[in-house]
Coordinates of N, CA and C in Angstrom, one line a residue:
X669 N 10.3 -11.8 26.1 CA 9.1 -11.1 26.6 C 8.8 -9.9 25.7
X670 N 7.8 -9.9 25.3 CA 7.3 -9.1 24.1 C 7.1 -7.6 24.9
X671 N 7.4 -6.5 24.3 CA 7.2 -4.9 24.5 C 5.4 -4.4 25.2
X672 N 5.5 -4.0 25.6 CA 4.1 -3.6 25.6 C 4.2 -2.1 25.3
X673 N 3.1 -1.5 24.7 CA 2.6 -0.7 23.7 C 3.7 0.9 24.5
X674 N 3.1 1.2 25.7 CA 3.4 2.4 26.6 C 5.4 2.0 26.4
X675 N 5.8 0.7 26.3 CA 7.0 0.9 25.9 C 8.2 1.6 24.7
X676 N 6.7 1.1 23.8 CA 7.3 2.0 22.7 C 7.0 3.3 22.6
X677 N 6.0 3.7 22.9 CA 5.5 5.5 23.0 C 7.0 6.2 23.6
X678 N 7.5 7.2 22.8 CA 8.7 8.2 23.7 C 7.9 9.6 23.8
X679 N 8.3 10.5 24.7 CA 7.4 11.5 25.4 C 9.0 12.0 25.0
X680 N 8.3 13.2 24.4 CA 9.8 14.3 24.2 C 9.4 15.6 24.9
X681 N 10.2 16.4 25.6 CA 10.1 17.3 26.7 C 10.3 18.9 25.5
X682 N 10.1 19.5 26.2 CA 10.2 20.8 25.1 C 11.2 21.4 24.9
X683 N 12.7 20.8 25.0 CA 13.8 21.6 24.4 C 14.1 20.2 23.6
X684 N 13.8 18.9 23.7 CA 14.0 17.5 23.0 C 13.1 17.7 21.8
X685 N 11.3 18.5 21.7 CA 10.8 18.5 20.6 C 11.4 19.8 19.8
X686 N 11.7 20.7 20.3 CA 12.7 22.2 19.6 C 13.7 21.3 18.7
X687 N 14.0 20.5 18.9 CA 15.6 20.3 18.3 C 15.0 19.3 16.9
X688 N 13.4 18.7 17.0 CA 13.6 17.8 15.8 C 13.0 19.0 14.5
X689 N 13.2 18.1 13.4 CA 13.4 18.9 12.2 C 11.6 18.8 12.0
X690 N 12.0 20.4 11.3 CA 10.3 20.6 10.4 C 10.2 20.8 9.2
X691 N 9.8 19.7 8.8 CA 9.9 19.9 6.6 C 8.3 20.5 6.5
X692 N 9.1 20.8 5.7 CA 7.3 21.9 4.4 C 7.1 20.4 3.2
X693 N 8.1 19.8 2.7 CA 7.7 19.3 1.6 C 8.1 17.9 1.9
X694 N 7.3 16.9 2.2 CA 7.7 15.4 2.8 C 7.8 14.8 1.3
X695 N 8.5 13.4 1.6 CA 8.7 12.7 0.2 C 7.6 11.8 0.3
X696 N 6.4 12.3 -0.4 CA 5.4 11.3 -0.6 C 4.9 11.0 -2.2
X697 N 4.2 10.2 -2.2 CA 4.2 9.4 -3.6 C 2.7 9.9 -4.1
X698 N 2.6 10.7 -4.7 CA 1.0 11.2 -5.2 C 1.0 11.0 -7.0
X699 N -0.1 10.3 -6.7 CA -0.3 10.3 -8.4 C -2.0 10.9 -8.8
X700 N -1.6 11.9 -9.5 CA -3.0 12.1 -10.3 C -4.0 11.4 -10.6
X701 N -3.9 10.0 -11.4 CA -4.1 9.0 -11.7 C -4.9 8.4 -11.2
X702 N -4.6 8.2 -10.1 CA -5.5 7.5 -9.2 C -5.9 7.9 -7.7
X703 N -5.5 9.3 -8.0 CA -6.6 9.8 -6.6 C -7.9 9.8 -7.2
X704 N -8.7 9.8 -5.6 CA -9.8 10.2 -5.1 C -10.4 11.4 -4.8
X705 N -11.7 11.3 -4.3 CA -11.7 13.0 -4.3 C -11.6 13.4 -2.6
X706 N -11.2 12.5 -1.9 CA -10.3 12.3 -0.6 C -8.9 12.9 -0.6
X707 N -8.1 12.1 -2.0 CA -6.9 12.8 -1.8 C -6.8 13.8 -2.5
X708 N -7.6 14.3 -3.5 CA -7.5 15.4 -3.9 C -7.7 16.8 -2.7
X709 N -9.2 16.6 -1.7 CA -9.2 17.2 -0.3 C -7.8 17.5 -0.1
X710 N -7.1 16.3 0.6 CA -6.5 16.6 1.5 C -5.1 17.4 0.6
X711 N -5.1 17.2 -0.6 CA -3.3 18.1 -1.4 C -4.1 19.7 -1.4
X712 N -5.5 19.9 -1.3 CA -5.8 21.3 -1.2 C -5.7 21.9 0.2
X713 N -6.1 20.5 0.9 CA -5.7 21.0 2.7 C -4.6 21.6 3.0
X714 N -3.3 20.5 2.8 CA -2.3 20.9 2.8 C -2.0 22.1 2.3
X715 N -2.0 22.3 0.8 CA -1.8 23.4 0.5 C -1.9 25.2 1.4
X716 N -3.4 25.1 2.0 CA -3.7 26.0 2.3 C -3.0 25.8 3.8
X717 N -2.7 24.6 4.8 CA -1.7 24.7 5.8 C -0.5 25.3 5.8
X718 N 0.0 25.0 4.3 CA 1.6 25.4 4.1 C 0.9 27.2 3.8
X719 N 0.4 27.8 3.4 CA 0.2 28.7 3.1 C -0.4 29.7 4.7
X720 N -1.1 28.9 5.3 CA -0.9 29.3 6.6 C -0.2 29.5 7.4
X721 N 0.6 29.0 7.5 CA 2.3 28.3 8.2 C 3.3 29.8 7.7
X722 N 3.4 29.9 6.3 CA 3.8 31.2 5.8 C 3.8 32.2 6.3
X723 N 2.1 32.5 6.2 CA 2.0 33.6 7.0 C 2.3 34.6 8.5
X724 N 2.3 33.1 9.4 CA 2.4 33.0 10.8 C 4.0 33.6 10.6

């Protein structure tokens, strides 16, 4: 009997989301190369979030 969708969804309560980890710097694969001017947006988005985040 196959899963249905609301099965897999987990609802984490607020001392269960406190405990998971917060990275600044994820291991993602970006190449100069062959971005767009989409993903160029979004590495300046980022940027200015982490830079946000800082301040806070």
């Amino acid at each position: 009997m196959p899963n249905s969708q609301s099965d897999n969804n987990v609802s984490f309560g607020q001392s269960e989301a406190s405990k998971l980890p917060t990275g600044r710097n994820e291991d993602v694969e970006f190449s100069s190369d062959i971005a767009d001017a989409e993903d160029l947006e979004a590495v300046l988005r980022a940027k200015a979030a982490d830079e946000r985040q800082e301040e806070s």
